[in-house]
Tab-separated table of N, CA, C and O in Angstrom:
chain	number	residue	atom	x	y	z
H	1	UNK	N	-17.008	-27.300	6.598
H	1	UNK	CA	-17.925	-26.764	7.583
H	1	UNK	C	-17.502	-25.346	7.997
H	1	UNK	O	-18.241	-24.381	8.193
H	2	UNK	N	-16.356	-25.405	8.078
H	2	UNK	CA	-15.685	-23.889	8.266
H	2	UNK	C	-15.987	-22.514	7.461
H	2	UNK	O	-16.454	-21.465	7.904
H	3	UNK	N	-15.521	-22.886	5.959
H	3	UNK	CA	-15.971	-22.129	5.169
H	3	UNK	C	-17.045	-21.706	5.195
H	3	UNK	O	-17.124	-20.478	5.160
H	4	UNK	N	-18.242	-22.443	5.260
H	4	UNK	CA	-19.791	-22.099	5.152
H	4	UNK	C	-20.458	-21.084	6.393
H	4	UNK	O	-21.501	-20.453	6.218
H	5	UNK	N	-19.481	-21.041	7.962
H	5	UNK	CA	-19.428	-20.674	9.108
H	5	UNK	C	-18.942	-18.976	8.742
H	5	UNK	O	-19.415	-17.955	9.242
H	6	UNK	N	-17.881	-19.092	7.736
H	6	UNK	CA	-16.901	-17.965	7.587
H	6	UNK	C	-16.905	-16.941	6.343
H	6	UNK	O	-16.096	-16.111	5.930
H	7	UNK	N	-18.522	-17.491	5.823
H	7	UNK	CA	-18.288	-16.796	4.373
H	7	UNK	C	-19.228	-15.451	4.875
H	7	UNK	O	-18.794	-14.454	4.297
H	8	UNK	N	-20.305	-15.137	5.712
H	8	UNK	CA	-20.593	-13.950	6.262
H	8	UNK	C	-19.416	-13.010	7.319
H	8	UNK	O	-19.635	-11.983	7.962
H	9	UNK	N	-18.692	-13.466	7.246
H	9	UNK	CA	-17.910	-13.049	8.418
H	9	UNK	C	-17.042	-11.993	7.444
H	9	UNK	O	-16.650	-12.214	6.298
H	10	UNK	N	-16.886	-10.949	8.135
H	10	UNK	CA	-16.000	-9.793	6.762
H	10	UNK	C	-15.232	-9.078	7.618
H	10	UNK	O	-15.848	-8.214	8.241
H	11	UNK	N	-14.081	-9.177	7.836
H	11	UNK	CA	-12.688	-8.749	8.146
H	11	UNK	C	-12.428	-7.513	7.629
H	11	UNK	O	-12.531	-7.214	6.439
H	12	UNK	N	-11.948	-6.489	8.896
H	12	UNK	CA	-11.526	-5.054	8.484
H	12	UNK	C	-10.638	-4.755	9.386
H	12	UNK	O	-10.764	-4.697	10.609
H	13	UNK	N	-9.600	-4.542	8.625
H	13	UNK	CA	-8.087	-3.923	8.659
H	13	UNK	C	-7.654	-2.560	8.809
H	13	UNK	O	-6.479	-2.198	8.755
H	14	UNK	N	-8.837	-1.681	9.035
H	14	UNK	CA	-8.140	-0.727	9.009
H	14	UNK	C	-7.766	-0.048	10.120
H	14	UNK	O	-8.331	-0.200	11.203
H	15	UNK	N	-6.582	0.914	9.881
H	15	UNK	CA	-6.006	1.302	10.918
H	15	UNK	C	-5.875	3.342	10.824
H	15	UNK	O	-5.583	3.989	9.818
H	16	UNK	N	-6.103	3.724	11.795
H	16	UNK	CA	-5.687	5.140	11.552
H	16	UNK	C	-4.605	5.576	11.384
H	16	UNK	O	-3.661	4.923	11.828
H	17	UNK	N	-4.359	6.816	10.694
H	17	UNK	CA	-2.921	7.032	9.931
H	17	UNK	C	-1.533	7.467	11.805
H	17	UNK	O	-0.309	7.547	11.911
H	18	UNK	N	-2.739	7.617	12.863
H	18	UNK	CA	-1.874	7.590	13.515
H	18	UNK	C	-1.174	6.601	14.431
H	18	UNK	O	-0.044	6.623	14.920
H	19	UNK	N	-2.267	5.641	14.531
H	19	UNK	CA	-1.648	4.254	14.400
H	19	UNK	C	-0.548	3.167	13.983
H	19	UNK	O	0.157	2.309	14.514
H	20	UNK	N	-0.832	3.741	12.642
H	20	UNK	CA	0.115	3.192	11.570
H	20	UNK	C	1.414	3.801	11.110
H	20	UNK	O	2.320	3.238	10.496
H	21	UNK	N	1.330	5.303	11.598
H	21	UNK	CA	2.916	5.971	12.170
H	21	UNK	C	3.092	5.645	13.268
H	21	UNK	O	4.051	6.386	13.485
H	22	UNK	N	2.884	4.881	14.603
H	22	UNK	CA	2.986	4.576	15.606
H	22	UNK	C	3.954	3.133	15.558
H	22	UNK	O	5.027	2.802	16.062
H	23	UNK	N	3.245	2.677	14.926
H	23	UNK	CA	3.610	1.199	14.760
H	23	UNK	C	4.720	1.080	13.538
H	23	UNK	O	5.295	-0.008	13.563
H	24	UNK	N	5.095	1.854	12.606
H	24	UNK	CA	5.738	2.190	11.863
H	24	UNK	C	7.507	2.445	12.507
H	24	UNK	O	8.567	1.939	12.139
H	25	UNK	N	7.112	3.700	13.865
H	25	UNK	CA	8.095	3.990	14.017
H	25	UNK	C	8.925	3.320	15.597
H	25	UNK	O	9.880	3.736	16.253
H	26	UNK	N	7.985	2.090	15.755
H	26	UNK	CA	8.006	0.977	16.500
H	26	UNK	C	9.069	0.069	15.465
H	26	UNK	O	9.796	-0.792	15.961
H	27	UNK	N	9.076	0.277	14.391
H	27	UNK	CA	9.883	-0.696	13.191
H	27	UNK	C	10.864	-0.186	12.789
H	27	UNK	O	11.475	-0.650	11.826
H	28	UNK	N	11.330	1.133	13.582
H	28	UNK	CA	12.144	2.006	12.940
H	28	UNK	C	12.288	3.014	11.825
H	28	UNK	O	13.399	3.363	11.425
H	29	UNK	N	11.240	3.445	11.361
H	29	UNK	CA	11.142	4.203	10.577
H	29	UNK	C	10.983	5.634	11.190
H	29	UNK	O	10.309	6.075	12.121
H	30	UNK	N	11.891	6.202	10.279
H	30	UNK	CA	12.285	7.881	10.800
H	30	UNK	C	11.987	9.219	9.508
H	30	UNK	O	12.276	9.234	8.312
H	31	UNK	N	11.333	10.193	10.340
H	31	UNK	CA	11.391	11.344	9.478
H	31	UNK	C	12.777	11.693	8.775
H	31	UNK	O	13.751	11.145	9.292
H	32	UNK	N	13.023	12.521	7.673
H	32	UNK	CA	14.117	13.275	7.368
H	32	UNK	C	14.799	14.442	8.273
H	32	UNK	O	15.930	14.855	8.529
H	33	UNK	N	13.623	14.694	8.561
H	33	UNK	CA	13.877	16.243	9.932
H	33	UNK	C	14.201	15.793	10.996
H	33	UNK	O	14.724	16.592	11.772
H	34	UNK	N	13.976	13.981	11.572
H	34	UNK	CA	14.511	13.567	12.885
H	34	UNK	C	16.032	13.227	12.584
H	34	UNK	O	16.707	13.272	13.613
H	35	UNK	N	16.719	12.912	11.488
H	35	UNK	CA	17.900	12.608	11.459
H	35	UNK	C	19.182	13.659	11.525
H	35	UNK	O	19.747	14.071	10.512
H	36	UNK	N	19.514	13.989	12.740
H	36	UNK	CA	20.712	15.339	12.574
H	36	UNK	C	21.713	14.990	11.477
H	36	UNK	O	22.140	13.855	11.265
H	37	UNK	N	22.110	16.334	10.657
H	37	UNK	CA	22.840	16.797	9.601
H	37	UNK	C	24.524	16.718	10.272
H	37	UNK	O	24.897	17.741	10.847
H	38	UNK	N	25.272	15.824	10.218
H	38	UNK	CA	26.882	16.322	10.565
H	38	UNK	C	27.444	16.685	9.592
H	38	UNK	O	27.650	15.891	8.675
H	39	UNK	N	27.912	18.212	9.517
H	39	UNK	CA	29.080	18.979	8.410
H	39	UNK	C	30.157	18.795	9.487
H	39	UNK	O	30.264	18.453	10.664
H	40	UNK	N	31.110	19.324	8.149
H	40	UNK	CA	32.396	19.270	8.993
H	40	UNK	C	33.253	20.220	9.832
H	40	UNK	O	34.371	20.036	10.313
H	41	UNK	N	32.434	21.297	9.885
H	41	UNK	CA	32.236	22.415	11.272
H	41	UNK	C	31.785	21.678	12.211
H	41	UNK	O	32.156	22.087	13.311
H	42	UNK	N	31.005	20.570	12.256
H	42	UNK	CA	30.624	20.332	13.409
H	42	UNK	C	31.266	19.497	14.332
H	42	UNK	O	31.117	19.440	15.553
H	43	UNK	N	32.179	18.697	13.406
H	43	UNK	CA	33.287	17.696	13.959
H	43	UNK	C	34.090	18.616	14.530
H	43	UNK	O	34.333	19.697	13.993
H	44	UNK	N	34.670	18.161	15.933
H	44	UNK	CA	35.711	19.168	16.322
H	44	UNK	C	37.263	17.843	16.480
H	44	UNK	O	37.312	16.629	16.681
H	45	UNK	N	38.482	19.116	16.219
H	45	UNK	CA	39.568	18.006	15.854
H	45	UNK	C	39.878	18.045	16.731
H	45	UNK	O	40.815	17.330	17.087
């Protein structure tokens, strides 16, 4: 009975790309340019 209820029914997923960097970086995902560079000038002894 379900099926026959659910076969007009059409599901859309989509999300905007700024959304989906939103929620992305909710999961931890990071630019290359957000991660600071440590050389070893920068270490102080």
């Amino acid at each position: 009975m379900a099926s026959i209820l659910l076969t007009g029914v059409k599901i859309n997923y989509e999300m905007s790309k700024g959304k989906i960097e939103i929620k992305a970086r909710g999961y931890g995902m990071r630019y290359p340019d957000d991660i600071p560079i440590i050389t070893n000038k920068d270490v102080k002894k």
